[in-house]
Amino acid sequence: MTLAVYGKGGIGKSTTSCNISTALAKRGKKVLQIGCDPKHDSTFTLTGFLIPTIIDTLQEKDFHYEDIWPEDVIYKGYAGVDCVEAGGPPAGAGCGGYVVGETVKLLKELNAFDEYDVILFDVLGDVVCGGFAAPLNYADYCLIVTDNGFDALFAANRIAASVREKARTHNLRLAGLIGNRTSKRDLIDKYIEAVPMPVLEILPLIEDIRVSRVKGKTLFEMAESDPSLEYVCDYYLNIADQILSQPEGVVPKDAQDRDLFSLLSDFYLNPTQPANQTKELDLMMV
């Protein structure tokens, strides 16, 4: 099974990905996480350091694939999760899709894909071009990380459009949304009324999720010394269990940009008053 995790930049994709990978490993699966971001920090909370990238390794070997061994590019992380960082092209030059393609090509040369139960691509930011959407070419499921805000849901809609496009050529499905560090879900619910899709989990505002990123540890590793965090791990285990059940998923029908803008902005500009508040206002008028 291959997963591709997307979402607005800074929404917490990498932290979420690392904890989902760990949860899958805790369920007995052999997992490979592939970071697809020039920052090459996707796997930081699994390994505790910035591992060398595949692009850097290929350049060192003058792109002689036969000179590269699995241990040159695959690093062991927490809970036995194997980690790869694709890296990226120079700023302002090249294509992220090319980097992903070279990464997949090398891993296939090393027969790496055949060794894992789950492969998870953690992909940078908003989908604005075919290059960024390249991991969807290899995925069975897409997972979108969002919060209850306008910008994150706008990005989610662009990702949904990418899933719909890629689903034309292979059996790709959107497994659902993951709300990350959000105290409410009312705007998420407003969005999925217009663009129906599952919600896998909503993680509340838990400061330890942010702290885990700074510490370079998954929540599972932090919970080993602080059992009070075990309840946070349960959120990720729930996501893992849903994925392992091989859900039907959806091919979403994304909203047009202008329609989505109107939908989400109207939510803020014309909020619906609760019924009891409306009744109180009527009594005051009387």
Short mmCIF file of C-alpha atoms in Angstrom, two decimals:
data_model
loop_
_atom_site.label_atom_id
_atom_site.label_comp_id
_atom_site.label_asym_id
_atom_site.label_seq_id
_atom_site.Cartn_x
_atom_site.Cartn_y
_atom_site.Cartn_z
CA MET A 1 0.00 0.00 0.00
CA THR A 2 1.30 3.44 -0.94
CA LEU A 3 0.13 6.67 0.69
CA ALA A 4 0.71 10.30 -0.29
CA VAL A 5 0.23 12.93 2.43
CA TYR A 6 -0.50 16.48 1.26
CA GLY A 7 -1.60 19.79 2.77
CA LYS A 8 -0.91 23.48 3.05
CA GLY A 9 2.67 24.44 3.85
CA GLY A 10 3.30 24.56 7.60
CA ILE A 11 0.11 22.68 8.45
CA GLY A 12 1.99 19.83 10.16
CA LYS A 13 2.22 17.23 7.38
CA SER A 14 5.64 15.92 8.38
CA THR A 15 4.79 15.61 12.07
CA THR A 16 1.54 13.90 11.14
CA SER A 17 3.29 11.63 8.62
CA CYS A 18 5.96 10.52 11.08
CA ASN A 19 3.37 9.65 13.70
CA ILE A 20 1.20 7.78 11.18
CA SER A 21 4.27 5.85 9.99
CA THR A 22 5.05 4.97 13.61
CA ALA A 23 1.45 3.94 14.26
CA LEU A 24 1.55 1.65 11.23
CA ALA A 25 4.82 0.16 12.49
CA LYS A 26 3.22 -0.37 15.89
CA ARG A 27 0.54 -2.36 14.08
CA GLY A 28 3.23 -4.68 12.80
CA LYS A 29 3.77 -3.21 9.33
CA LYS A 30 7.12 -2.60 7.66
CA VAL A 31 7.06 1.07 6.68
CA LEU A 32 9.14 3.31 4.42
CA GLN A 33 8.62 7.08 4.66
CA ILE A 34 9.85 9.19 1.74
CA GLY A 35 10.22 12.92 2.31
CA CYS A 36 9.61 14.99 -0.83
CA ASP A 37 10.66 18.47 0.19
CA PRO A 38 13.87 20.44 -0.51
CA LYS A 39 14.08 21.13 3.26
CA HIS A 40 14.65 17.36 3.64
CA ASP A 41 13.24 17.42 7.18
CA SER A 42 10.23 15.14 6.70
CA THR A 43 11.80 12.29 8.66
CA PHE A 44 13.46 14.44 11.34
CA THR A 45 11.14 13.30 14.13
CA LEU A 46 11.81 9.66 13.22
CA THR A 47 15.61 9.85 12.98
CA GLY A 48 16.47 12.87 15.13
CA PHE A 49 18.71 14.37 12.44
CA LEU A 50 18.63 15.58 8.82
CA ILE A 51 19.57 12.53 6.79
CA PRO A 52 21.41 12.86 3.43
CA THR A 53 19.15 13.18 0.40
CA ILE A 54 18.92 10.89 -2.59
CA ILE A 55 19.69 13.76 -4.97
CA ASP A 56 22.86 14.60 -3.03
CA THR A 57 23.90 10.94 -3.08
CA LEU A 58 23.21 10.62 -6.80
CA GLN A 59 25.27 13.72 -7.53
CA GLU A 60 28.18 12.37 -5.49
CA LYS A 61 28.07 9.18 -7.58
CA ASP A 62 27.65 11.06 -10.90
CA PHE A 63 24.21 9.44 -11.18
CA HIS A 64 25.71 5.94 -11.44
CA TYR A 65 22.85 4.02 -9.85
CA GLU A 66 24.88 0.83 -9.77
CA ASP A 67 27.30 2.44 -7.28
CA ILE A 68 24.61 3.14 -4.70
CA TRP A 69 23.62 0.67 -1.97
CA PRO A 70 20.44 0.74 0.14
CA GLU A 71 22.37 1.84 3.23
CA ASP A 72 23.56 4.92 1.31
CA VAL A 73 20.06 6.36 1.12
CA ILE A 74 17.80 4.44 3.56
CA TYR A 75 18.12 5.26 7.26
CA LYS A 76 16.48 3.48 10.17
CA GLY A 77 14.14 5.58 12.28
CA TYR A 78 12.10 5.15 15.45
CA ALA A 79 10.00 1.96 15.71
CA GLY A 80 11.90 0.48 12.79
CA VAL A 81 10.47 2.90 10.22
CA ASP A 82 12.86 3.25 7.28
CA CYS A 83 13.44 6.79 6.08
CA VAL A 84 14.41 8.39 2.76
CA GLU A 85 14.71 12.06 1.84
CA ALA A 86 14.37 12.84 -1.86
CA GLY A 87 15.77 16.37 -1.54
CA GLY A 88 15.06 18.95 -4.19
CA PRO A 89 16.38 20.86 -7.18
CA PRO A 90 18.30 24.14 -6.72
CA ALA A 91 16.04 27.05 -5.78
CA GLY A 92 14.49 28.59 -8.86
CA ALA A 93 15.63 25.78 -11.13
CA GLY A 94 14.60 22.23 -11.94
CA CYS A 95 11.42 20.40 -11.06
CA GLY A 96 10.22 18.69 -7.92
CA GLY A 97 8.56 16.01 -10.04
CA TYR A 98 11.93 15.11 -11.58
CA VAL A 99 13.40 14.64 -8.10
CA VAL A 100 10.51 12.37 -7.07
CA GLY A 101 10.91 10.41 -10.29
CA GLU A 102 14.65 9.90 -9.71
CA THR A 103 13.95 8.82 -6.14
CA VAL A 104 11.41 6.22 -7.22
CA LYS A 105 13.71 5.04 -10.01
CA LEU A 106 16.59 4.50 -7.59
CA LEU A 107 14.46 2.74 -4.99
CA LYS A 108 13.12 0.41 -7.67
CA GLU A 109 16.70 -0.31 -8.78
CA LEU A 110 17.42 -1.28 -5.17
CA ASN A 111 14.23 -3.42 -5.06
CA ALA A 112 13.21 -1.36 -2.04
CA PHE A 113 9.53 -1.08 -2.91
CA ASP A 114 9.08 -4.83 -2.72
CA GLU A 115 10.24 -4.97 0.90
CA TYR A 116 7.59 -2.80 2.55
CA ASP A 117 3.97 -3.21 3.56
CA VAL A 118 3.39 0.55 3.47
CA ILE A 119 5.24 3.33 1.63
CA LEU A 120 4.34 6.87 2.66
CA PHE A 121 5.23 9.94 0.58
CA ASP A 122 5.29 13.18 2.60
CA VAL A 123 4.94 15.92 -0.01
CA LEU A 124 5.66 19.64 0.22
CA GLY A 125 2.94 22.28 0.48
CA ASP A 126 0.17 23.23 -1.88
CA VAL A 127 -0.23 21.45 -5.23
CA VAL A 128 0.32 24.09 -7.88
CA CYS A 129 1.88 22.04 -10.69
CA GLY A 130 2.21 18.51 -12.04
CA GLY A 131 5.67 18.15 -10.48
CA PHE A 132 4.35 18.53 -6.96
CA ALA A 133 1.57 16.07 -7.77
CA ALA A 134 4.03 13.41 -9.02
CA PRO A 135 3.82 11.18 -5.88
CA LEU A 136 0.11 10.71 -6.62
CA ASN A 137 1.21 8.71 -9.69
CA TYR A 138 2.46 5.99 -7.34
CA ALA A 139 -0.15 6.20 -4.56
CA ASP A 140 -3.16 4.10 -3.68
CA TYR A 141 -4.49 6.69 -1.25
CA CYS A 142 -4.06 10.40 -0.69
CA LEU A 143 -4.43 11.89 2.80
CA ILE A 144 -4.94 15.64 3.20
CA VAL A 145 -3.81 17.42 6.37
CA THR A 146 -5.71 20.61 7.09
CA ASP A 147 -6.95 22.81 9.89
CA ASN A 148 -10.21 24.69 10.34
CA GLY A 149 -8.96 27.72 8.39
CA PHE A 150 -9.63 29.27 5.01
CA ASP A 151 -6.15 28.89 3.48
CA ALA A 152 -5.68 25.25 4.48
CA LEU A 153 -9.06 24.25 3.05
CA PHE A 154 -8.39 26.19 -0.14
CA ALA A 155 -5.17 24.18 -0.51
CA ALA A 156 -7.09 20.99 0.31
CA ASN A 157 -9.44 21.72 -2.56
CA ARG A 158 -6.51 22.05 -4.99
CA ILE A 159 -5.17 18.72 -3.75
CA ALA A 160 -8.62 17.17 -4.21
CA ALA A 161 -8.55 18.41 -7.82
CA SER A 162 -5.17 16.72 -8.29
CA VAL A 163 -6.54 13.44 -6.92
CA ARG A 164 -9.46 13.63 -9.33
CA GLU A 165 -7.09 14.23 -12.25
CA LYS A 166 -4.68 11.42 -11.34
CA ALA A 167 -7.55 9.01 -10.68
CA ARG A 168 -8.28 9.11 -14.41
CA THR A 169 -5.19 6.98 -15.07
CA HIS A 170 -4.95 4.64 -12.07
CA ASN A 171 -6.84 3.45 -9.00
CA LEU A 172 -6.10 6.42 -6.73
CA ARG A 173 -8.55 7.40 -4.00
CA LEU A 174 -8.74 10.14 -1.39
CA ALA A 175 -8.81 8.37 1.98
CA GLY A 176 -9.91 11.56 3.73
CA LEU A 177 -9.03 14.70 5.66
CA ILE A 178 -6.99 14.88 8.86
CA GLY A 179 -7.65 17.98 10.93
CA ASN A 180 -4.45 18.92 12.75
CA ARG A 181 -4.17 21.06 15.90
CA THR A 182 -7.59 22.64 15.58
CA SER A 183 -10.09 23.40 18.32
CA LYS A 184 -13.08 23.51 15.95
CA ARG A 185 -14.22 21.75 12.79
CA ASP A 186 -17.15 23.90 11.71
CA LEU A 187 -15.44 25.25 8.58
CA ILE A 188 -14.19 21.76 7.71
CA ASP A 189 -17.78 20.53 7.95
CA LYS A 190 -18.92 23.41 5.75
CA TYR A 191 -16.37 22.40 3.13
CA ILE A 192 -17.21 18.69 3.09
CA GLU A 193 -20.88 19.56 2.65
CA ALA A 194 -19.89 21.09 -0.68
CA VAL A 195 -17.13 18.58 -1.52
CA PRO A 196 -18.06 15.27 0.15
CA MET A 197 -15.11 13.34 1.54
CA PRO A 198 -14.35 11.38 4.72
CA VAL A 199 -12.76 12.93 7.80
CA LEU A 200 -10.31 10.43 9.27
CA GLU A 201 -9.50 12.30 12.47
CA ILE A 202 -9.51 15.72 14.11
CA LEU A 203 -6.54 16.35 16.41
CA PRO A 204 -7.21 19.12 18.93
CA LEU A 205 -4.82 21.90 19.92
CA ILE A 206 -2.19 19.87 21.76
CA GLU A 207 1.03 21.77 22.40
CA ASP A 208 3.04 18.56 22.67
CA ILE A 209 2.45 17.92 18.97
CA ARG A 210 4.36 21.10 18.16
CA VAL A 211 6.98 20.36 20.81
CA SER A 212 7.59 16.89 19.36
CA ARG A 213 8.74 18.50 16.11
CA VAL A 214 11.25 20.69 17.95
CA LYS A 215 12.51 17.72 19.98
CA GLY A 216 12.90 15.53 16.91
CA LYS A 217 10.75 12.79 18.44
CA THR A 218 7.43 11.21 17.58
CA LEU A 219 4.61 11.37 20.12
CA PHE A 220 5.07 7.64 20.60
CA GLU A 221 8.69 8.10 21.63
CA MET A 222 7.77 10.98 23.94
CA ALA A 223 5.03 8.84 25.50
CA GLU A 224 7.62 6.26 26.56
CA SER A 225 8.85 8.69 29.23
CA ASP A 226 5.55 10.53 29.65
CA PRO A 227 2.57 8.12 29.70
CA SER A 228 0.15 11.06 29.85
CA LEU A 229 0.77 11.48 26.10
CA GLU A 230 -0.53 8.03 25.21
CA TYR A 231 -3.97 9.46 24.45
CA VAL A 232 -2.40 11.57 21.67
CA CYS A 233 -0.90 8.42 20.14
CA ASP A 234 -4.40 6.96 19.99
CA TYR A 235 -5.38 9.57 17.39
CA TYR A 236 -2.63 8.35 15.06
CA LEU A 237 -3.38 4.70 15.77
CA ASN A 238 -6.99 5.36 14.80
CA ILE A 239 -5.83 6.85 11.47
CA ALA A 240 -3.53 3.87 10.90
CA ASP A 241 -6.33 1.39 11.62
CA GLN A 242 -8.63 3.12 9.12
CA ILE A 243 -5.93 3.03 6.45
CA LEU A 244 -5.16 -0.64 7.10
CA SER A 245 -8.84 -1.46 6.67
CA GLN A 246 -8.35 -0.40 3.02
CA PRO A 247 -11.25 2.06 2.91
CA GLU A 248 -13.16 2.64 -0.31
CA GLY A 249 -12.16 6.31 -0.30
CA VAL A 250 -13.51 8.80 -2.83
CA VAL A 251 -12.63 10.47 -6.09
CA PRO A 252 -13.57 14.00 -4.98
CA LYS A 253 -15.39 16.55 -7.11
CA ASP A 254 -13.48 19.68 -6.16
CA ALA A 255 -15.19 23.05 -6.01
CA GLN A 256 -14.29 25.79 -8.47
CA ASP A 257 -11.96 28.38 -6.94
CA ARG A 258 -14.48 31.23 -7.05
CA ASP A 259 -17.27 29.06 -5.65
CA LEU A 260 -15.03 27.85 -2.85
CA PHE A 261 -13.92 31.39 -2.05
CA SER A 262 -17.55 32.46 -1.81
CA LEU A 263 -18.47 29.45 0.32
CA LEU A 264 -15.68 29.89 2.85
CA SER A 265 -15.75 33.68 3.00
CA ASP A 266 -19.53 33.64 3.46
CA PHE A 267 -18.99 31.40 6.48
CA TYR A 268 -16.99 34.21 8.11
CA LEU A 269 -19.00 37.19 6.86
CA ASN A 270 -22.47 35.75 7.49
CA PRO A 271 -22.19 33.36 10.43
CA THR A 272 -25.32 31.42 11.32
CA GLN A 273 -26.68 32.35 14.73
CA PRO A 274 -27.52 29.49 17.10
CA ALA A 275 -31.24 28.86 17.46
CA ASN A 276 -31.37 29.75 21.18
CA GLN A 277 -29.57 33.04 20.50
CA THR A 278 -32.11 33.93 17.83
CA LYS A 279 -34.94 33.22 20.28
CA GLU A 280 -33.35 35.49 22.90
CA LEU A 281 -33.12 38.31 20.36
CA ASP A 282 -36.79 37.90 19.45
CA LEU A 283 -37.76 38.14 23.14
CA MET A 284 -35.69 41.28 23.54
CA MET A 285 -37.47 42.84 20.56
CA VAL A 286 -40.86 42.03 22.14
#
